[in-house]
Short mmCIF file of N, CA and C in Angstrom, two decimals:
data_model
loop_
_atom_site.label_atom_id
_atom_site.label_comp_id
_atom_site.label_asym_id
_atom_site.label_seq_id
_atom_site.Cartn_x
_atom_site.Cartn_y
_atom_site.Cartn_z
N UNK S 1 -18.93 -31.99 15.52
CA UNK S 1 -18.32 -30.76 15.06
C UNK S 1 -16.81 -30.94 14.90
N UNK S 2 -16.02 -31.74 15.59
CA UNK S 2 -14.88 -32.32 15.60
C UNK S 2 -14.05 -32.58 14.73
N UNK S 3 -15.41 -33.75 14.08
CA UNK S 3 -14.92 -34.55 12.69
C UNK S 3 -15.06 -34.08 11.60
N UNK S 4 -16.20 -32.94 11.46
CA UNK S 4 -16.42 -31.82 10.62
C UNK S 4 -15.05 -30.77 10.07
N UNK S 5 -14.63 -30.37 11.63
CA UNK S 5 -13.51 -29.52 11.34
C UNK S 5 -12.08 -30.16 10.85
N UNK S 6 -11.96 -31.61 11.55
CA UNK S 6 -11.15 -32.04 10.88
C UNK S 6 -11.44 -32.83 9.17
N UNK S 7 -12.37 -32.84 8.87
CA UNK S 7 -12.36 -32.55 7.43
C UNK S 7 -12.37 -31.34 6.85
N UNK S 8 -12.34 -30.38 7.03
CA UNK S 8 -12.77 -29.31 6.47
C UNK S 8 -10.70 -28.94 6.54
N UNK S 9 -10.11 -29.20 7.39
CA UNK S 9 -8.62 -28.87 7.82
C UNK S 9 -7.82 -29.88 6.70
N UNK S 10 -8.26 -31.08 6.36
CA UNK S 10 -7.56 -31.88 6.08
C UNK S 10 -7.89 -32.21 4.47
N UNK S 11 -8.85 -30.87 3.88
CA UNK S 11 -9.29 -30.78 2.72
C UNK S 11 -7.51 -30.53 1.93
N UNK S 12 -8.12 -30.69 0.86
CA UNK S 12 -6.41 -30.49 -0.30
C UNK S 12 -6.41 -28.91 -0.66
N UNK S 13 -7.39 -28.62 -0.85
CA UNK S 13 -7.89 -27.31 -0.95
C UNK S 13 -7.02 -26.08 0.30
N UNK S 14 -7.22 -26.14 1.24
CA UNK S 14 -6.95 -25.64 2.58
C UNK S 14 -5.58 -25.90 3.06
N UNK S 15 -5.35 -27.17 2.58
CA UNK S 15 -3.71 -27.38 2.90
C UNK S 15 -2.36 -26.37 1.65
N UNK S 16 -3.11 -26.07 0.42
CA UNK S 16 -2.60 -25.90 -0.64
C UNK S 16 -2.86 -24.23 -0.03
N UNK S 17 -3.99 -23.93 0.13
CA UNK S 17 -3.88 -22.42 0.08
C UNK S 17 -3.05 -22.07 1.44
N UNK S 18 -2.93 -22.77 2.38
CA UNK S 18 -2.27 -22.17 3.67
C UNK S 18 -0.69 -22.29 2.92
N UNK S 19 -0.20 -23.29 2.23
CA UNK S 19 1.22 -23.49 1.86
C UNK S 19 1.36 -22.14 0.28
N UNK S 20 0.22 -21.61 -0.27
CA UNK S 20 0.08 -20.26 -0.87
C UNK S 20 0.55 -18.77 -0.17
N UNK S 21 0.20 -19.46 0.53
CA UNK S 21 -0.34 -18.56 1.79
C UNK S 21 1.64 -17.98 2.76
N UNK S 22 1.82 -18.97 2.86
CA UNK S 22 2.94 -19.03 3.75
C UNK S 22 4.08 -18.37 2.70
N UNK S 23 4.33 -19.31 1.37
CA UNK S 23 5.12 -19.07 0.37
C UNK S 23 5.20 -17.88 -0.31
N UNK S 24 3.88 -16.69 0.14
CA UNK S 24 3.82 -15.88 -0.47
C UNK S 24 4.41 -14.77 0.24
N UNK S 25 4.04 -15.01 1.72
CA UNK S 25 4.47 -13.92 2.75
C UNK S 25 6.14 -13.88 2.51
N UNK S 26 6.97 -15.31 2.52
CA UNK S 26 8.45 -15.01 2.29
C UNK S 26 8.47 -14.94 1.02
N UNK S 27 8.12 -14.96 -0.02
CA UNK S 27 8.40 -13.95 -1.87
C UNK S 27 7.96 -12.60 -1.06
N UNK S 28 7.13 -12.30 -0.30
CA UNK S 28 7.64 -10.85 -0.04
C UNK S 28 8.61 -10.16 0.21
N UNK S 29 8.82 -10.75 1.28
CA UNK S 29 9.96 -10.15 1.90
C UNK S 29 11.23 -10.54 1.07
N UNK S 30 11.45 -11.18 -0.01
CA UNK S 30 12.23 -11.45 -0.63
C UNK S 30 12.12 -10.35 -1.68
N UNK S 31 11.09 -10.27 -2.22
CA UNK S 31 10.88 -8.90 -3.09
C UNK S 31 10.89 -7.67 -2.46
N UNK S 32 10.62 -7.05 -1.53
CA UNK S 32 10.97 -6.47 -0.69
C UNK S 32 12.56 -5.90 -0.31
N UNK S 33 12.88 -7.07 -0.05
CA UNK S 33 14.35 -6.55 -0.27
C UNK S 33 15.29 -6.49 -1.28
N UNK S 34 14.77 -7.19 -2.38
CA UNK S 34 15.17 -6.75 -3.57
C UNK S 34 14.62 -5.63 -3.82
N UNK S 35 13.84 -5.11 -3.84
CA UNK S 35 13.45 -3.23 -3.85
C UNK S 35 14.53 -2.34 -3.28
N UNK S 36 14.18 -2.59 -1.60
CA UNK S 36 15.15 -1.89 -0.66
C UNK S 36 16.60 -1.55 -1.18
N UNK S 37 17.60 -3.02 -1.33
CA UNK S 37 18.83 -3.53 -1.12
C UNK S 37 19.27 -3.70 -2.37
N UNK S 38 18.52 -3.20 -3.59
CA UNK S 38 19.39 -3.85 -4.87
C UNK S 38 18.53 -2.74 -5.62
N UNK S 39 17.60 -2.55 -5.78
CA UNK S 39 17.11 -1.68 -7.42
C UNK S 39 16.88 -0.23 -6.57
N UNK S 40 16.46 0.07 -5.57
CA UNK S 40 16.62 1.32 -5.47
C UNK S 40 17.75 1.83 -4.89
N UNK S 41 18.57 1.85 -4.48
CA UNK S 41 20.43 2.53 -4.46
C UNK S 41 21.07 2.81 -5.65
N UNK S 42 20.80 1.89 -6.23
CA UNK S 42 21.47 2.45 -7.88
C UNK S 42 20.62 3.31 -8.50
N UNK S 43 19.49 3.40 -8.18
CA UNK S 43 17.88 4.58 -8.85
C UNK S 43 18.43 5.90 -8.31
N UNK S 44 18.76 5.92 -7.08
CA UNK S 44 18.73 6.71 -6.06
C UNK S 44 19.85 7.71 -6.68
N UNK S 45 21.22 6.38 -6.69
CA UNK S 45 22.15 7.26 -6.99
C UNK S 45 22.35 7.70 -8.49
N UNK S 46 21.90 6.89 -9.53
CA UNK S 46 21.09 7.61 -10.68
C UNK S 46 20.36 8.99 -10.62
N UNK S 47 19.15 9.03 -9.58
CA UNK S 47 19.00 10.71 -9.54
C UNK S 47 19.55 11.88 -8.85
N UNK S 48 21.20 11.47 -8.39
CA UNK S 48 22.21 12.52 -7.82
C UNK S 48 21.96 12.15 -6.61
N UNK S 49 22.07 10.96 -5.78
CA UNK S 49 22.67 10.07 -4.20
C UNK S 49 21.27 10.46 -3.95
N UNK S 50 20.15 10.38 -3.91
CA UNK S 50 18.96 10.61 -3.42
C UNK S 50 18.43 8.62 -2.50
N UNK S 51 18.07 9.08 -1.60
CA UNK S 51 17.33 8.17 -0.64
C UNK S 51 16.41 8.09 -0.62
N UNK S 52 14.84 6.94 -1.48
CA UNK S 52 13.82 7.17 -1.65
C UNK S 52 13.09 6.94 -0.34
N UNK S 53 13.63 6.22 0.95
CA UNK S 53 13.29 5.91 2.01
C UNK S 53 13.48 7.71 2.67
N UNK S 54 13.60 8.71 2.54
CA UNK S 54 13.75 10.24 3.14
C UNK S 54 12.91 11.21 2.20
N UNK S 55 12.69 10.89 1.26
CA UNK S 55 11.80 11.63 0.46
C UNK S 55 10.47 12.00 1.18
N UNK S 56 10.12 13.15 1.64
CA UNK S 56 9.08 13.42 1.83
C UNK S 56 8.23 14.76 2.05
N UNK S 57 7.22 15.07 2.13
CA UNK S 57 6.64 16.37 1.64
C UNK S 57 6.00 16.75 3.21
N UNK S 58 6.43 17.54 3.71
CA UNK S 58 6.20 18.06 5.08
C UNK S 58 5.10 18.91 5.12
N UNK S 59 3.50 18.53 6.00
CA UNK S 59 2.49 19.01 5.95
C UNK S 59 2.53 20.34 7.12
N UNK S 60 3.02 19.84 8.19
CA UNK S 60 3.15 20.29 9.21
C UNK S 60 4.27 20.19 10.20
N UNK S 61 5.54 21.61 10.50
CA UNK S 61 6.47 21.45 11.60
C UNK S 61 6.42 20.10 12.41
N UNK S 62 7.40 19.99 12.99
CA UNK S 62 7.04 19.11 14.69
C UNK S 62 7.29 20.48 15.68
N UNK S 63 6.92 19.80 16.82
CA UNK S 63 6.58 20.96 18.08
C UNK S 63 8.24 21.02 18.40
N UNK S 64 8.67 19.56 18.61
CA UNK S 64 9.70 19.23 19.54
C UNK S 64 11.40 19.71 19.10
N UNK S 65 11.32 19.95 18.07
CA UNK S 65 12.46 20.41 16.62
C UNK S 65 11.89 21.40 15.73
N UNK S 66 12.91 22.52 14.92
CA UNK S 66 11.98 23.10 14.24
C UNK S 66 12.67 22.31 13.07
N UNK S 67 12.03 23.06 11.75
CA UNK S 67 12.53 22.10 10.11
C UNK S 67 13.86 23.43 10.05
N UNK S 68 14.76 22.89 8.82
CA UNK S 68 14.35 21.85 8.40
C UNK S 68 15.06 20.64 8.75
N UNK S 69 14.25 19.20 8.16
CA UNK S 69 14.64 18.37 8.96
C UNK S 69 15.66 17.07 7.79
N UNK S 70 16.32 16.70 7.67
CA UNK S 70 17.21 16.07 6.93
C UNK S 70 16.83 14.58 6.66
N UNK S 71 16.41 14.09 7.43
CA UNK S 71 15.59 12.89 6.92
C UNK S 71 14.40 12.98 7.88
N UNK S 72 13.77 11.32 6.60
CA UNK S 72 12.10 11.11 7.38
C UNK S 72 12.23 10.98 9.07
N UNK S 73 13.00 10.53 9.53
CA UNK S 73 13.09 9.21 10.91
C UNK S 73 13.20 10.77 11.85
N UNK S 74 14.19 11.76 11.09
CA UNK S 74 13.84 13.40 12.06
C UNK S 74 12.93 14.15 11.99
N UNK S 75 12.34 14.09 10.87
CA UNK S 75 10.84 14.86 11.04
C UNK S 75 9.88 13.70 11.85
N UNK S 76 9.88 12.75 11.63
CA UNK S 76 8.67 11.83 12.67
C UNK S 76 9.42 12.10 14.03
N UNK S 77 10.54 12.12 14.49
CA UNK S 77 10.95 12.33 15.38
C UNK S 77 10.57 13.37 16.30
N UNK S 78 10.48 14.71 15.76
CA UNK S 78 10.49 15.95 16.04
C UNK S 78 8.83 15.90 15.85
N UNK S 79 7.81 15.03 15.43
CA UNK S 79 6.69 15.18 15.64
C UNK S 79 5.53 16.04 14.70
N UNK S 80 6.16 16.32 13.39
CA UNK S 80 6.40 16.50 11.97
C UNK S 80 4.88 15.83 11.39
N UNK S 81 4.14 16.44 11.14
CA UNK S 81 3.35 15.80 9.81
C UNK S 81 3.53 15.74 8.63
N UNK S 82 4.15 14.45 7.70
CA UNK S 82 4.33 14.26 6.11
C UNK S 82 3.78 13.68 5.40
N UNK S 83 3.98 13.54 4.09
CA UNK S 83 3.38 12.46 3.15
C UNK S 83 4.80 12.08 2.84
N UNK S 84 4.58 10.65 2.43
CA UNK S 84 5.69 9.88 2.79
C UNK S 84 6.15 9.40 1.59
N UNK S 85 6.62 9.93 0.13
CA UNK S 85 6.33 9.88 -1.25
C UNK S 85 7.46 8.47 -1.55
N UNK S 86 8.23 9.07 -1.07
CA UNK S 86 9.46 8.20 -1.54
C UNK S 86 9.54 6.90 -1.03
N UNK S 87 8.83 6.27 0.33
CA UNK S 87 8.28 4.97 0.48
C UNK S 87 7.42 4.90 0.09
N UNK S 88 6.32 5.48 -0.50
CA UNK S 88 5.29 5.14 -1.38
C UNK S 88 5.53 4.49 -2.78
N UNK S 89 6.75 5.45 -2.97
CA UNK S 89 7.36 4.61 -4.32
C UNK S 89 7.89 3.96 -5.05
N UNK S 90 8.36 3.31 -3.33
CA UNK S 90 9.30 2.24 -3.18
C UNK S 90 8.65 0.90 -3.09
N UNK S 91 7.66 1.23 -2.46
CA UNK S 91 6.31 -0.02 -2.15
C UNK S 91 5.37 0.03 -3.44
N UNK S 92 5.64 0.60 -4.64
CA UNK S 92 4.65 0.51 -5.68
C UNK S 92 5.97 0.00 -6.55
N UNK S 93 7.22 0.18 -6.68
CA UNK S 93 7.79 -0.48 -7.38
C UNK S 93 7.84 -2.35 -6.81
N UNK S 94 7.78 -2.16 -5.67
CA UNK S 94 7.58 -3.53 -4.83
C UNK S 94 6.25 -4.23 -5.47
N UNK S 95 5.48 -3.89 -5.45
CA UNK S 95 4.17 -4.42 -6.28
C UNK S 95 4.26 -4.54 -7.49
N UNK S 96 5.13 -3.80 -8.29
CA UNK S 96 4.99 -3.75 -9.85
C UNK S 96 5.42 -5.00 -10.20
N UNK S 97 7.46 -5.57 -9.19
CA UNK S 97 7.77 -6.38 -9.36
C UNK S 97 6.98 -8.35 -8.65
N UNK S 98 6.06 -8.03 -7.79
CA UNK S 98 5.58 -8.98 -7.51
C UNK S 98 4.00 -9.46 -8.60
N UNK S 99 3.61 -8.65 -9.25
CA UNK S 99 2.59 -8.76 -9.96
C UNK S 99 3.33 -8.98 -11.37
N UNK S 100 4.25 -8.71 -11.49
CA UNK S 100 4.91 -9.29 -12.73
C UNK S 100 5.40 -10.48 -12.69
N UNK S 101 5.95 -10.71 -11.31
CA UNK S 101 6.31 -12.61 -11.23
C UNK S 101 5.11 -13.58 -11.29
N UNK S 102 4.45 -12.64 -10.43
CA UNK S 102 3.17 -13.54 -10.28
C UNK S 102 2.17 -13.99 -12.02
N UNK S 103 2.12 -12.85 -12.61
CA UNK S 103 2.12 -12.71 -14.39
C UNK S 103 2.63 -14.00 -14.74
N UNK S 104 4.20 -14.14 -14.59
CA UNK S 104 4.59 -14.95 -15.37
C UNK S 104 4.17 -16.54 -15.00
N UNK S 105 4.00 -16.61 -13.70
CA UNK S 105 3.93 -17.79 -12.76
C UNK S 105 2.68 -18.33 -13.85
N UNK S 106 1.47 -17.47 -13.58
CA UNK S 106 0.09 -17.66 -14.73
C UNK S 106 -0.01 -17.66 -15.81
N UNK S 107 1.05 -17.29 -16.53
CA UNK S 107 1.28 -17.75 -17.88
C UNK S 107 1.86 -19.14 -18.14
N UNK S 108 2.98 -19.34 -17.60
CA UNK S 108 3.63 -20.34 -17.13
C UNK S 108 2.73 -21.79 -17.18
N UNK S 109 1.85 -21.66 -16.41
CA UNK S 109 0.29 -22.67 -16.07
C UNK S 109 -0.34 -22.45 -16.97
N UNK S 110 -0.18 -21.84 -17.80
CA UNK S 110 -2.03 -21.66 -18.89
C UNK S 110 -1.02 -22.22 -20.03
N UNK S 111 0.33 -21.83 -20.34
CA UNK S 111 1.05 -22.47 -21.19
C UNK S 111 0.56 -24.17 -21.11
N UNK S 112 1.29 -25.04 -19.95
CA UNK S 112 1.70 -26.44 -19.61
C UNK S 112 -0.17 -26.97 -19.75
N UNK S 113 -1.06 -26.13 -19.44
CA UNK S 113 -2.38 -26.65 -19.12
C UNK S 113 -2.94 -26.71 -20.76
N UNK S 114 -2.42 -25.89 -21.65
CA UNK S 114 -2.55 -25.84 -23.06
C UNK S 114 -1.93 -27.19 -24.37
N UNK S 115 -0.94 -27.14 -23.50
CA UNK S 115 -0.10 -28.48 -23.80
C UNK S 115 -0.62 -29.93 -23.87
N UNK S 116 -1.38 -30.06 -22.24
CA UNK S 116 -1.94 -31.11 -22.00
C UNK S 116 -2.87 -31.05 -22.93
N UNK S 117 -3.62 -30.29 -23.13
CA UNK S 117 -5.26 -30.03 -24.26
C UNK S 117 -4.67 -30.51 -25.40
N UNK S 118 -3.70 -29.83 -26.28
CA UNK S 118 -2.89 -30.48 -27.11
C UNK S 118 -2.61 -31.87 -27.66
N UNK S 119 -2.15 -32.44 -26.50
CA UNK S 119 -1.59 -33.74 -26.38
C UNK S 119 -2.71 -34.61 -27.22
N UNK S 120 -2.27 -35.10 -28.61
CA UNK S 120 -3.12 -36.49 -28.74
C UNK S 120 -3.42 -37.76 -27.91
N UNK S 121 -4.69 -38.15 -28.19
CA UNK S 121 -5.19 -39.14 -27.52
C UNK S 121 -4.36 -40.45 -27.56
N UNK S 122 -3.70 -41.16 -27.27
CA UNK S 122 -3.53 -42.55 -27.74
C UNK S 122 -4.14 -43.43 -26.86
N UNK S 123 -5.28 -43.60 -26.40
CA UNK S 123 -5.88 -43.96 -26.02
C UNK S 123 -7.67 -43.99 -26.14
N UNK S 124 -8.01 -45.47 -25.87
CA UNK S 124 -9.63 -44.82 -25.94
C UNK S 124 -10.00 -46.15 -24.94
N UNK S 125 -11.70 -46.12 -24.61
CA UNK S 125 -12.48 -47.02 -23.46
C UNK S 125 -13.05 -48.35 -24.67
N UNK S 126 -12.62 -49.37 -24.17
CA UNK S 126 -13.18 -50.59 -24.67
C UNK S 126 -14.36 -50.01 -24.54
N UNK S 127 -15.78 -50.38 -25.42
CA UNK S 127 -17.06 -50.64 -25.74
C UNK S 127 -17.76 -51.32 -24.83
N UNK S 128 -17.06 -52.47 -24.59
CA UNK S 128 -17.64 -53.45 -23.34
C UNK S 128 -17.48 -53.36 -21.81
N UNK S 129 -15.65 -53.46 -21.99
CA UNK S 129 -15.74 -53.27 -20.18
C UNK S 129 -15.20 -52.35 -19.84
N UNK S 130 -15.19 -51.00 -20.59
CA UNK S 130 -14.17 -49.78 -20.33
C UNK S 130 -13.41 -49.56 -19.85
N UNK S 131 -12.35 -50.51 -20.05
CA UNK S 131 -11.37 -50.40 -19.19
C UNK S 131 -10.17 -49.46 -20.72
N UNK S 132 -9.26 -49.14 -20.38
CA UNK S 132 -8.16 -48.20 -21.58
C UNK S 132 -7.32 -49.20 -21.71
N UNK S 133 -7.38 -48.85 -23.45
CA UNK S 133 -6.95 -49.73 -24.51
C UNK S 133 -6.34 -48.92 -25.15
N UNK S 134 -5.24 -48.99 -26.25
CA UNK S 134 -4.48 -48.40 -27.23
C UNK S 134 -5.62 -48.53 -28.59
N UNK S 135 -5.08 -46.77 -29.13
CA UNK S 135 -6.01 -46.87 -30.07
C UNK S 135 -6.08 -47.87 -30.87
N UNK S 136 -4.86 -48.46 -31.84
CA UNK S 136 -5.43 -49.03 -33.03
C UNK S 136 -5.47 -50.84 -32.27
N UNK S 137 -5.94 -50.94 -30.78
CA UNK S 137 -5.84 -52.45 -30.49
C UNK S 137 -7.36 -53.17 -31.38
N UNK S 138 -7.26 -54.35 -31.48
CA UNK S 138 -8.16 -55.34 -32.45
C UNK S 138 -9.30 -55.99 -31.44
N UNK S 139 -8.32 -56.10 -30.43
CA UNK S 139 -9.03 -57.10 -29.45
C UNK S 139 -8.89 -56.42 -27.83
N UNK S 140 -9.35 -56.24 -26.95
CA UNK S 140 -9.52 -56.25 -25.51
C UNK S 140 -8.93 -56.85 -24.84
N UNK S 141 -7.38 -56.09 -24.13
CA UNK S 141 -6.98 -57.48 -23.26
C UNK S 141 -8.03 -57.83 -22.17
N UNK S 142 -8.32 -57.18 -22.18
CA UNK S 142 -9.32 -57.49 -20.35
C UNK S 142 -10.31 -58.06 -20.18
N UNK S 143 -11.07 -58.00 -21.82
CA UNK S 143 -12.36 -58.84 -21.57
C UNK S 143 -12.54 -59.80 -23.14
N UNK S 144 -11.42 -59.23 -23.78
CA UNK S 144 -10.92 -60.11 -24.93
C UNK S 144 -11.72 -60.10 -25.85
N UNK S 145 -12.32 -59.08 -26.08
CA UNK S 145 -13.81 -58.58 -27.17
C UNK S 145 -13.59 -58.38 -27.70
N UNK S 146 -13.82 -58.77 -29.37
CA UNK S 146 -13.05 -57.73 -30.58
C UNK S 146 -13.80 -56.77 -30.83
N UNK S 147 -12.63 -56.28 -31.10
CA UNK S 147 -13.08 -54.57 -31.59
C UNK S 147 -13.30 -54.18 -32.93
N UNK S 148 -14.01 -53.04 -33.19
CA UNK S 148 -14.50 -52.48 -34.68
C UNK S 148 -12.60 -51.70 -35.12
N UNK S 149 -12.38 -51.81 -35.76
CA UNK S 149 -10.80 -51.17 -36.67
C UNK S 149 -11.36 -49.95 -36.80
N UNK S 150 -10.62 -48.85 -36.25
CA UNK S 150 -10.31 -47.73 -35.94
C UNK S 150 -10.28 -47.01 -37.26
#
């Protein structure tokens, strides 16, 4: 079971998706704070100094404070039931911009993978000992066979 798991660990497969894996969690938080720290403050103050991190729609008082309450962090405080719009819409612009990098990343690859398809052959398999030969060669270096003219 040992040697099992250490193949199964030491697959290319498993090493590639854990390093997916890792690389993706910090592009979050990198996108993430490009949300936070750069595109929404200028949005914000675009719709007259508004804070999309305080935006929110109050279901229910808190016991402990009455409303109203001036930001989110005082209504959760005061024990407040909300819907929480303005981090909702902060975390969907967060997705918009990670599904668009990610877009391009896959275009990016279907481009270079299109390319290769592209690419003429200059190459083909000797007849005899298949080993790769240039197309228009006469003769086989490897097994020195002549060849039919291309």
């Amino acid at each position: 079971m040992g040697k099992d798991f250490k193949d199964f660990i030491l697959r290319g497969n498993v090493v590639d998706l854990a390093v997916g894996v890792i690389i993706g969690a910090a592009f979050g938080t990198i996108v993430t704070s490009l949300v936070n720290d750069v595109i929404m403050p200028p949005v914000g103050l675009l719709l007259g100094n508004v804070d999309f991190s305080d935006l929110f729609l109050m279901l229910k008082a808190g016991t402990k404070t009455a409303p109203p309450y001036a930001t989110l962090a005082d209504a959760q405080a005061a024990g407040a039931v909300t819907i929480n719009y303005g981090i909702f819409i902060t975390r969907v612009v967060s997705f918009l911009i990670v599904a668009f990098v990610i877009f391009l990343m896959v275009r990016a690859v279907a481009r270079m993978r299109k390319r290769e398809e592209a690419a003429p052959t200059t190459t083909k398999a000797c007849p005899y000992c298949l080993s790769t030969i240039p197309l228009g060669a006469m003769r086989c270096p490897q097994c020195t066979s002549e060849l039919k003219a291309a």
